[in-house]
JSON list of C-alpha atoms in Angstrom, two decimals:
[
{"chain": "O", "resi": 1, "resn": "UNK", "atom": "CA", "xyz": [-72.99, -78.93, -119.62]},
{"chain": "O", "resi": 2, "resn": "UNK", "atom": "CA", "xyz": [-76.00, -78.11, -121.57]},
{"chain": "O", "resi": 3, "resn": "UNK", "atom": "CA", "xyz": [-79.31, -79.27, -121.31]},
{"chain": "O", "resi": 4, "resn": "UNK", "atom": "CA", "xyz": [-81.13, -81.43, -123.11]},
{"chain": "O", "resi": 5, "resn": "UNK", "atom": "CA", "xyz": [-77.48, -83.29, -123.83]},
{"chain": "O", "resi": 6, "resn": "UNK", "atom": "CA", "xyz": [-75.66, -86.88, -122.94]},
{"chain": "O", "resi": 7, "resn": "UNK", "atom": "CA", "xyz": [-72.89, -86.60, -120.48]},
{"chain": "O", "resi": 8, "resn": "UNK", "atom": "CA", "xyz": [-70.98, -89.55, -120.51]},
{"chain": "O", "resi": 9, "resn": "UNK", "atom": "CA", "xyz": [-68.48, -90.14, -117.71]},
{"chain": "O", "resi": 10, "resn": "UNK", "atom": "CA", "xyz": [-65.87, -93.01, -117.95]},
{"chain": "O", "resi": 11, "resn": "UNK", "atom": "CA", "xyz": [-64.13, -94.27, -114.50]},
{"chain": "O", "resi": 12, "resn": "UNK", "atom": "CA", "xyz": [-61.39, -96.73, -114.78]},
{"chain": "O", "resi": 13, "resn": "UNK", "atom": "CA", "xyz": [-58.59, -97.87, -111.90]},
{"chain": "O", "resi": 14, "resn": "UNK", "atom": "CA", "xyz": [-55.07, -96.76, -113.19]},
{"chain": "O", "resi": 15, "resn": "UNK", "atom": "CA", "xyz": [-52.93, -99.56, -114.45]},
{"chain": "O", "resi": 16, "resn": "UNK", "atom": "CA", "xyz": [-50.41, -99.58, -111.45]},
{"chain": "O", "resi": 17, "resn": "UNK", "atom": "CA", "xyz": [-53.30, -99.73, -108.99]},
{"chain": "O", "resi": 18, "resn": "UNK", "atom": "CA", "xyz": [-53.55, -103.81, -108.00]},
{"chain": "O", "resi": 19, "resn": "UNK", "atom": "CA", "xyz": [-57.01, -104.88, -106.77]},
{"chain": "O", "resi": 20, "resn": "UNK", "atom": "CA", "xyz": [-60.21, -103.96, -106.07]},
{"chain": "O", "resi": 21, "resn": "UNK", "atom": "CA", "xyz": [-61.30, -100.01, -105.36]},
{"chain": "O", "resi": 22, "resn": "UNK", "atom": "CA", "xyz": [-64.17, -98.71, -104.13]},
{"chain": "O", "resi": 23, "resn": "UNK", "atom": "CA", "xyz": [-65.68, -95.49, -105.58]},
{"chain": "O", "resi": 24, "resn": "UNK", "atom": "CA", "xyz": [-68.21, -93.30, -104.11]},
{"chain": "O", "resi": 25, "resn": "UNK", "atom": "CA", "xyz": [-69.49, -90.53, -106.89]},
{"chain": "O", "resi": 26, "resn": "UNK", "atom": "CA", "xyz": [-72.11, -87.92, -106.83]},
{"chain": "O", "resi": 27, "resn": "UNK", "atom": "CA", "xyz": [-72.89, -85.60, -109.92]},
{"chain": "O", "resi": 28, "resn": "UNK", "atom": "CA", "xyz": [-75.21, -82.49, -108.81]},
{"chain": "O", "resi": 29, "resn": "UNK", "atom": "CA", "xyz": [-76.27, -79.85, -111.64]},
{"chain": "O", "resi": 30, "resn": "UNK", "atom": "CA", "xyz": [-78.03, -76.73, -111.19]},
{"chain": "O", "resi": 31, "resn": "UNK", "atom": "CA", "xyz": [-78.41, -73.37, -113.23]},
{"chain": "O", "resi": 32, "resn": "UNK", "atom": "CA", "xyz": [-80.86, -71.25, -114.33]},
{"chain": "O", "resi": 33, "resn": "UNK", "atom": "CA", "xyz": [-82.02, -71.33, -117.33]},
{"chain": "O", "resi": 34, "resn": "UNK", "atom": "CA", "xyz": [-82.90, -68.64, -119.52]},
{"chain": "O", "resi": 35, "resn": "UNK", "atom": "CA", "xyz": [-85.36, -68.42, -122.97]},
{"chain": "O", "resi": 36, "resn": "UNK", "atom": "CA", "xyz": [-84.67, -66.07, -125.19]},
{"chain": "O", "resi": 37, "resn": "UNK", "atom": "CA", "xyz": [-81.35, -64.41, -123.45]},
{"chain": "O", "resi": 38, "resn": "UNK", "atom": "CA", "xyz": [-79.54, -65.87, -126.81]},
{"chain": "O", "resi": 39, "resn": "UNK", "atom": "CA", "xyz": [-79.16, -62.20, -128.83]},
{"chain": "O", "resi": 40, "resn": "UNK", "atom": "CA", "xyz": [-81.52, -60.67, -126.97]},
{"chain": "O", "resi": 41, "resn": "UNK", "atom": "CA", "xyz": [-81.86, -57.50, -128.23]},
{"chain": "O", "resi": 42, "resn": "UNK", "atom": "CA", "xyz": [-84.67, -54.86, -127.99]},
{"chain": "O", "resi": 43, "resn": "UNK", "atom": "CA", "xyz": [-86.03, -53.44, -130.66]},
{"chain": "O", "resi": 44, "resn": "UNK", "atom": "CA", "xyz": [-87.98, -50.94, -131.30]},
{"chain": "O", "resi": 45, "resn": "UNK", "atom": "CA", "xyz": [-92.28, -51.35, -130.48]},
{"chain": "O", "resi": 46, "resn": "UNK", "atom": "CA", "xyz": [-92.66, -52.86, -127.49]},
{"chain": "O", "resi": 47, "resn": "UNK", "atom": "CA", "xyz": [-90.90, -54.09, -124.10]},
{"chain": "O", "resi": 48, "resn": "UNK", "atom": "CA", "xyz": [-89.35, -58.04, -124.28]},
{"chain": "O", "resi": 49, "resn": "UNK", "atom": "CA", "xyz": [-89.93, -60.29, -121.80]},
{"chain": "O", "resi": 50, "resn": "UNK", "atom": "CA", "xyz": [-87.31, -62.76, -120.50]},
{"chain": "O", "resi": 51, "resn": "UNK", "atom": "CA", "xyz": [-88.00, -65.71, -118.52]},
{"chain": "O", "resi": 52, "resn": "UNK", "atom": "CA", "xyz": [-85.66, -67.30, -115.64]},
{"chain": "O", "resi": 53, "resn": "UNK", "atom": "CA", "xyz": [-86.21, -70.58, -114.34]},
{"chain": "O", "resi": 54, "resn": "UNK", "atom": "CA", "xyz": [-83.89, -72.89, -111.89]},
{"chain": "O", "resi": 55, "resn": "UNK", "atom": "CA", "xyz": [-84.74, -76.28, -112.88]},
{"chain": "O", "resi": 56, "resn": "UNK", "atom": "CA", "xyz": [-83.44, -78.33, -110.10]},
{"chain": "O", "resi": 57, "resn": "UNK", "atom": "CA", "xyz": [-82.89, -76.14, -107.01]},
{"chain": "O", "resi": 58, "resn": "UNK", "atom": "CA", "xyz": [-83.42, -72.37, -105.90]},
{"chain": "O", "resi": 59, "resn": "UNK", "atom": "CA", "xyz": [-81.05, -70.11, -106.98]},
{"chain": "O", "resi": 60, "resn": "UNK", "atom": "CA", "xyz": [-80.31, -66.95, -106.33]},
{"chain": "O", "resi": 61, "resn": "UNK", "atom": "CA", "xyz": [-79.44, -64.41, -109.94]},
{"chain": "O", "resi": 62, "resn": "UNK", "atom": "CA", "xyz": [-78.26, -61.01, -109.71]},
{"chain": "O", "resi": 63, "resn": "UNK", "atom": "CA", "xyz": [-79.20, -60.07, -113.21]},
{"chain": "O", "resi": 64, "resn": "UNK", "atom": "CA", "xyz": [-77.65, -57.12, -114.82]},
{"chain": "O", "resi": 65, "resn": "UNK", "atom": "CA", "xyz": [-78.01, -55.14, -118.27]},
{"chain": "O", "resi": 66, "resn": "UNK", "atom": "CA", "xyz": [-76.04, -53.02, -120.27]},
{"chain": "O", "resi": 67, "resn": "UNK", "atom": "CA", "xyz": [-76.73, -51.30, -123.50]},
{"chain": "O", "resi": 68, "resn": "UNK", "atom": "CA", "xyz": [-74.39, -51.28, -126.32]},
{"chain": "O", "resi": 69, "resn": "UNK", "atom": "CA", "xyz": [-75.56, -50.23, -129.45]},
{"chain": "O", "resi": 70, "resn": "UNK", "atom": "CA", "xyz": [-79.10, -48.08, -130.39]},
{"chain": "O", "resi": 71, "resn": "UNK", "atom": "CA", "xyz": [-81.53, -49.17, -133.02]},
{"chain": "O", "resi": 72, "resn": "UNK", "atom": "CA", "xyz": [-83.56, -47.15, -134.79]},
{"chain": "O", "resi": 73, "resn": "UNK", "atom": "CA", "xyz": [-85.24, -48.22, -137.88]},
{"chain": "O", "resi": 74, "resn": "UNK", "atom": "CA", "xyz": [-85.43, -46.06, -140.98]},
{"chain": "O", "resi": 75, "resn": "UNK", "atom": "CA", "xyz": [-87.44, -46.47, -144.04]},
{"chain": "O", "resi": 76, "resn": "UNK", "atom": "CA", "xyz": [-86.52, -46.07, -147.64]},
{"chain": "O", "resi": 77, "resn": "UNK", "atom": "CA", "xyz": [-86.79, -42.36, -148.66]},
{"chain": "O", "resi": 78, "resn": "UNK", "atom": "CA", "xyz": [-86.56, -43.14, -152.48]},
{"chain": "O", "resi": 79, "resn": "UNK", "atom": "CA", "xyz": [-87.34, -46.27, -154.15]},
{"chain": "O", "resi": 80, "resn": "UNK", "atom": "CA", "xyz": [-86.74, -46.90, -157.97]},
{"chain": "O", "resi": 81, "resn": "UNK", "atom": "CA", "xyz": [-88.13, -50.24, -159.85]},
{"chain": "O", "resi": 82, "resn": "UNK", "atom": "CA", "xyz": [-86.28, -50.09, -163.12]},
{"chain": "O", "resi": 83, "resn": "UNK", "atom": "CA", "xyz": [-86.01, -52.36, -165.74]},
{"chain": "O", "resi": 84, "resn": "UNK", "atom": "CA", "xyz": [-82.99, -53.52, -167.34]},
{"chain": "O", "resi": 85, "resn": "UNK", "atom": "CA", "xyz": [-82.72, -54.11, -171.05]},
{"chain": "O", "resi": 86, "resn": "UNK", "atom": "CA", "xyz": [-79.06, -55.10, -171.76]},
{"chain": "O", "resi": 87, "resn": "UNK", "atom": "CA", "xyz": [-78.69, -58.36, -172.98]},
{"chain": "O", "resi": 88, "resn": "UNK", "atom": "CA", "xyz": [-76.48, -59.35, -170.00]},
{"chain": "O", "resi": 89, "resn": "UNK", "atom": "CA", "xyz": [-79.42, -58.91, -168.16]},
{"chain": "O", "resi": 90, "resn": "UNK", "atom": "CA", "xyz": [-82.12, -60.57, -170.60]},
{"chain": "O", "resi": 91, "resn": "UNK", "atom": "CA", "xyz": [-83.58, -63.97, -169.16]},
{"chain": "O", "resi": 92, "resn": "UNK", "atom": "CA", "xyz": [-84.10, -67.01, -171.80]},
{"chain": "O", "resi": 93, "resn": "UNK", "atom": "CA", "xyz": [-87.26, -66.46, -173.64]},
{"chain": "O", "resi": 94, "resn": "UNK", "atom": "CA", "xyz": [-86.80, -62.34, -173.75]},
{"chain": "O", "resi": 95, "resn": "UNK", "atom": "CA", "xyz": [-87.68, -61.72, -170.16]},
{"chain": "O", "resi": 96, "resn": "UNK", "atom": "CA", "xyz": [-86.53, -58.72, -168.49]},
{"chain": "O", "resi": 97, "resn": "UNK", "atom": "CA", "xyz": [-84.98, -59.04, -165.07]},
{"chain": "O", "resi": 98, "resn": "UNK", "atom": "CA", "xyz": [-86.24, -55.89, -162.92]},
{"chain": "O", "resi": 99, "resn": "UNK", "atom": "CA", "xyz": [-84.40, -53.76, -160.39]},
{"chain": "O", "resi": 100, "resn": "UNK", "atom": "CA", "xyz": [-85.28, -52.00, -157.21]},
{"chain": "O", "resi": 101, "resn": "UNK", "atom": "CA", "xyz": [-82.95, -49.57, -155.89]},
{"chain": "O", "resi": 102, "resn": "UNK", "atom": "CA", "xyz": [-83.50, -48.66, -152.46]},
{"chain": "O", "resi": 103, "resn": "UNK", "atom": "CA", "xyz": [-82.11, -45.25, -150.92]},
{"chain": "O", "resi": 104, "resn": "UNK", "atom": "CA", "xyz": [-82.56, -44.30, -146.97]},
{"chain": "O", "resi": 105, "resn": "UNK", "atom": "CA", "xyz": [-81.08, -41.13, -145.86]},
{"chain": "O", "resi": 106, "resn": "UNK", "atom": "CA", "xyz": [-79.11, -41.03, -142.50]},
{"chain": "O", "resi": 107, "resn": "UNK", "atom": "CA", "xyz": [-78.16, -38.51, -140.13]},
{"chain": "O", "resi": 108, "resn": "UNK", "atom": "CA", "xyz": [-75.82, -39.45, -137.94]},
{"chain": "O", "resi": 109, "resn": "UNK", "atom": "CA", "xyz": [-76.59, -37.73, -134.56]},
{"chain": "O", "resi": 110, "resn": "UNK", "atom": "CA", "xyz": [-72.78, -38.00, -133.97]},
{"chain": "O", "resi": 111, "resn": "UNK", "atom": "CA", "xyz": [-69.59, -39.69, -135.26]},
{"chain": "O", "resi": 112, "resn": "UNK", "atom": "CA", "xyz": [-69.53, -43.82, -134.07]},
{"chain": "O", "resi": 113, "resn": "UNK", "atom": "CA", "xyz": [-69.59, -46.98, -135.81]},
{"chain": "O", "resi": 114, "resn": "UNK", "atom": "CA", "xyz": [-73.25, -47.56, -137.82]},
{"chain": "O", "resi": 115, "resn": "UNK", "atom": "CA", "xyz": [-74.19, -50.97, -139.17]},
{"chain": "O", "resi": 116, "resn": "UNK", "atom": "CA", "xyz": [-77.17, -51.05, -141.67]},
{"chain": "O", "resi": 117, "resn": "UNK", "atom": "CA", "xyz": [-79.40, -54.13, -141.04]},
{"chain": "O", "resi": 118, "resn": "UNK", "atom": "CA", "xyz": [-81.79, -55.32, -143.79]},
{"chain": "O", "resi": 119, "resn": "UNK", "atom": "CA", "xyz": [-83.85, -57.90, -142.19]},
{"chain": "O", "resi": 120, "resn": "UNK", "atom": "CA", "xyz": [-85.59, -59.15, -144.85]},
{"chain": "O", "resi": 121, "resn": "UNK", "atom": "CA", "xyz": [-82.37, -60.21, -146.62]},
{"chain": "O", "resi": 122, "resn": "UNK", "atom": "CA", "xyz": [-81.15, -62.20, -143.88]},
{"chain": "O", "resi": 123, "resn": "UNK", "atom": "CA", "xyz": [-80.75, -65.96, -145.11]},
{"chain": "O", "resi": 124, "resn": "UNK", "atom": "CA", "xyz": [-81.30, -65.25, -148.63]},
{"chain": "O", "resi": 125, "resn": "UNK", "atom": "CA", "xyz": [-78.37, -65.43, -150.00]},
{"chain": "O", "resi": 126, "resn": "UNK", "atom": "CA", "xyz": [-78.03, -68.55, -151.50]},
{"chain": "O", "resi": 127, "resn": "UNK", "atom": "CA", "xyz": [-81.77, -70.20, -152.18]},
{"chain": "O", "resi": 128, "resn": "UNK", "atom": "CA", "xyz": [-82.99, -66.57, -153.56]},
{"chain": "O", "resi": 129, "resn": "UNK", "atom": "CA", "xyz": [-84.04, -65.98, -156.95]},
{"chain": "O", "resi": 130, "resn": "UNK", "atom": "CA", "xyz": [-82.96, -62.38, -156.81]},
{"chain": "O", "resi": 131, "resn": "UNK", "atom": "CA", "xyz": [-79.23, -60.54, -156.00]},
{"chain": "O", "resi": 132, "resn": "UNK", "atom": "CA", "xyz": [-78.33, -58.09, -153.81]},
{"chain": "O", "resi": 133, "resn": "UNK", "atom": "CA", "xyz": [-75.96, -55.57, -155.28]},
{"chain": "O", "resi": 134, "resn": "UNK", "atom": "CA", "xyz": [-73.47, -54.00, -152.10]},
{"chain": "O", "resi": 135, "resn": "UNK", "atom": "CA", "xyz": [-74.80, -51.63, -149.57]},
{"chain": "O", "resi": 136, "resn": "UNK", "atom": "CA", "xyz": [-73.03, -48.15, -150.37]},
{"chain": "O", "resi": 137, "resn": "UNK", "atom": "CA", "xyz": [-72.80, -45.37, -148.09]},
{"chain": "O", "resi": 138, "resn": "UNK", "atom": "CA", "xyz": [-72.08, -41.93, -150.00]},
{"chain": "O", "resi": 139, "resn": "UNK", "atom": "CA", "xyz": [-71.41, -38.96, -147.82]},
{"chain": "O", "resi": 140, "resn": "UNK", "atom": "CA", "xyz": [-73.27, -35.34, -148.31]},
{"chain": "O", "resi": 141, "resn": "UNK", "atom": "CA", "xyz": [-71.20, -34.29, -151.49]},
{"chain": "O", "resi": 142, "resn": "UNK", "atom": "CA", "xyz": [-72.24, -37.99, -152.88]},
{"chain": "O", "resi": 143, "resn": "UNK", "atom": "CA", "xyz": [-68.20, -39.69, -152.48]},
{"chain": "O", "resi": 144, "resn": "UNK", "atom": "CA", "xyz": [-68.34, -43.22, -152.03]},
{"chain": "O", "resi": 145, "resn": "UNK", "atom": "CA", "xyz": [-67.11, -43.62, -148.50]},
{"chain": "O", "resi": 146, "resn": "UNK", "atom": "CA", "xyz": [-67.62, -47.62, -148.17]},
{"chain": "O", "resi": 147, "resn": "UNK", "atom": "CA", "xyz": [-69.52, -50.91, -148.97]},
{"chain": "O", "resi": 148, "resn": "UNK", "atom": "CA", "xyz": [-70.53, -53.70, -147.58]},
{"chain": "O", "resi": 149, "resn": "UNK", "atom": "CA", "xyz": [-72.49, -56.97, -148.71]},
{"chain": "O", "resi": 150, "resn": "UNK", "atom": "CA", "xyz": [-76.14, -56.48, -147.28]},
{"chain": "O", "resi": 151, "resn": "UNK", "atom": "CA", "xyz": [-76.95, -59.64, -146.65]},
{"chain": "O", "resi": 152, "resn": "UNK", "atom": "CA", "xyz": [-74.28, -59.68, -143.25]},
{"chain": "O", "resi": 153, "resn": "UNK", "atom": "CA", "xyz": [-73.74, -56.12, -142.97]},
{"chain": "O", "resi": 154, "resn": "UNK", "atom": "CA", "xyz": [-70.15, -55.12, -141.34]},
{"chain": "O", "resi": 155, "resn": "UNK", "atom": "CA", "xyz": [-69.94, -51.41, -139.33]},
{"chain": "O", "resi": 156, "resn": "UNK", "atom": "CA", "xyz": [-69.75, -48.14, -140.95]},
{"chain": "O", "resi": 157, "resn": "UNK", "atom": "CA", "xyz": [-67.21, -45.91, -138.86]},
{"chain": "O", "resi": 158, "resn": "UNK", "atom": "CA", "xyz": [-68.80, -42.36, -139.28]},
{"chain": "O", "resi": 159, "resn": "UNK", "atom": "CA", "xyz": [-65.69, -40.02, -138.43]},
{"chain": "O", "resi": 160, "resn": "UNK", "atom": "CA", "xyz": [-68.19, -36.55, -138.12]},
{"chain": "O", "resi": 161, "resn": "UNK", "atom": "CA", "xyz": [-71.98, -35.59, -137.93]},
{"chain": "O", "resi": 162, "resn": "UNK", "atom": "CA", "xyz": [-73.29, -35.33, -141.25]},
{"chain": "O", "resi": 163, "resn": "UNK", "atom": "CA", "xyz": [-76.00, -36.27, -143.47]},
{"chain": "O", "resi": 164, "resn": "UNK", "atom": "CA", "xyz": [-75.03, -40.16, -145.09]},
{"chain": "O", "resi": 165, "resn": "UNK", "atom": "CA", "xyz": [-76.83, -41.74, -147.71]},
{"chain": "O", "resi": 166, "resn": "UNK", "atom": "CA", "xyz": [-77.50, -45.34, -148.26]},
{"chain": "O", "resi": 167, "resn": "UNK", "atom": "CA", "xyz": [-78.42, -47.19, -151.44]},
{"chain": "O", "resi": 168, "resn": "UNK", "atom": "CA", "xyz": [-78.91, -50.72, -152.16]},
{"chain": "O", "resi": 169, "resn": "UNK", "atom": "CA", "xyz": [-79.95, -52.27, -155.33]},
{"chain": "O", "resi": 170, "resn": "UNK", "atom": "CA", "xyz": [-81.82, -55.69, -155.71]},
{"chain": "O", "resi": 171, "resn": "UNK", "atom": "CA", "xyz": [-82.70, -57.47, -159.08]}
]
């Protein structure tokens, strides 16, 4: 049961069962309730607070934490604003549609899964009025070892430690 919800209940005497019955029924909930435990995550720049709260009774929580993954943000180390002249890429009325190619080195402090994560593309897919070319990860000697749409990154599974590169172009 969640909060905030309708919980109907429906009683009804079987078929088979001739006459009257009698019913006694109680219905007791009780929880805690938790804001902002959905995805919490922490991220780098400060601590995060999260709030318990038992609603209808005490309770008694034996709360826990694990962590999973790191996160470490990394800014672009080259940034290129080019633009393109083709006529595939010519709006109506001769206006050039621009570029930006975005590259962020990585060094992977050992081998693991990676996921890039570019916030500020998150829900843009669709009602943008720019693209998002495929996140590519080259390795040190500059071989395409994978992509992945930026928007909703997948994992990168880094088999050594070496210096990656990622690039990402948006128009």
């Amino acid at each position: 049961v969640q909060g905030g919800g309708t919980l109907e209940v429906t009683l009804a005497q079987f078929w088979s069962s001739l006459g009257v019955s009698r019913l006694d029924c109680l219905l007791e909930f009780h929880g805690v309730a938790a804001s902002g435990a959905s995805g919490l995550s922490l991220e780098p720049g400060g601590p995060v607070r999260l709030e318990l709260r038992a609603p209808f009774r005490r309770e008694r929580v034996q709360p826990t934490a694990s962590f999973t993954a790191v996160v470490s943000s990394l800014r672009p180390s080259e940034a290129v604003l080019d633009a393109l002249t083709t006529p595939r890429d010519t709006l109506p009325e001769g206006r050039v549609i621009h570029q930006l190619t975005l590259t962020y080195k990585l060094a992977a402090p050992e081998p693991g899964k990676y996921r890039p994560n570019l916030q500020g593309l998150y829900g843009l897919c669709y009602d943008a009025s720019f693209e998002v070319c495929p996140l590519m990860l080259f390795d040190g000697n500059k071989q395409l070892l994978a992509q992945s749409d930026p928007v909703y990154p997948g994992t990168f599974e880094l088999k050594k430690k070496a210096d990656h590169t990622l690039r990402v172009a948006i128009r």
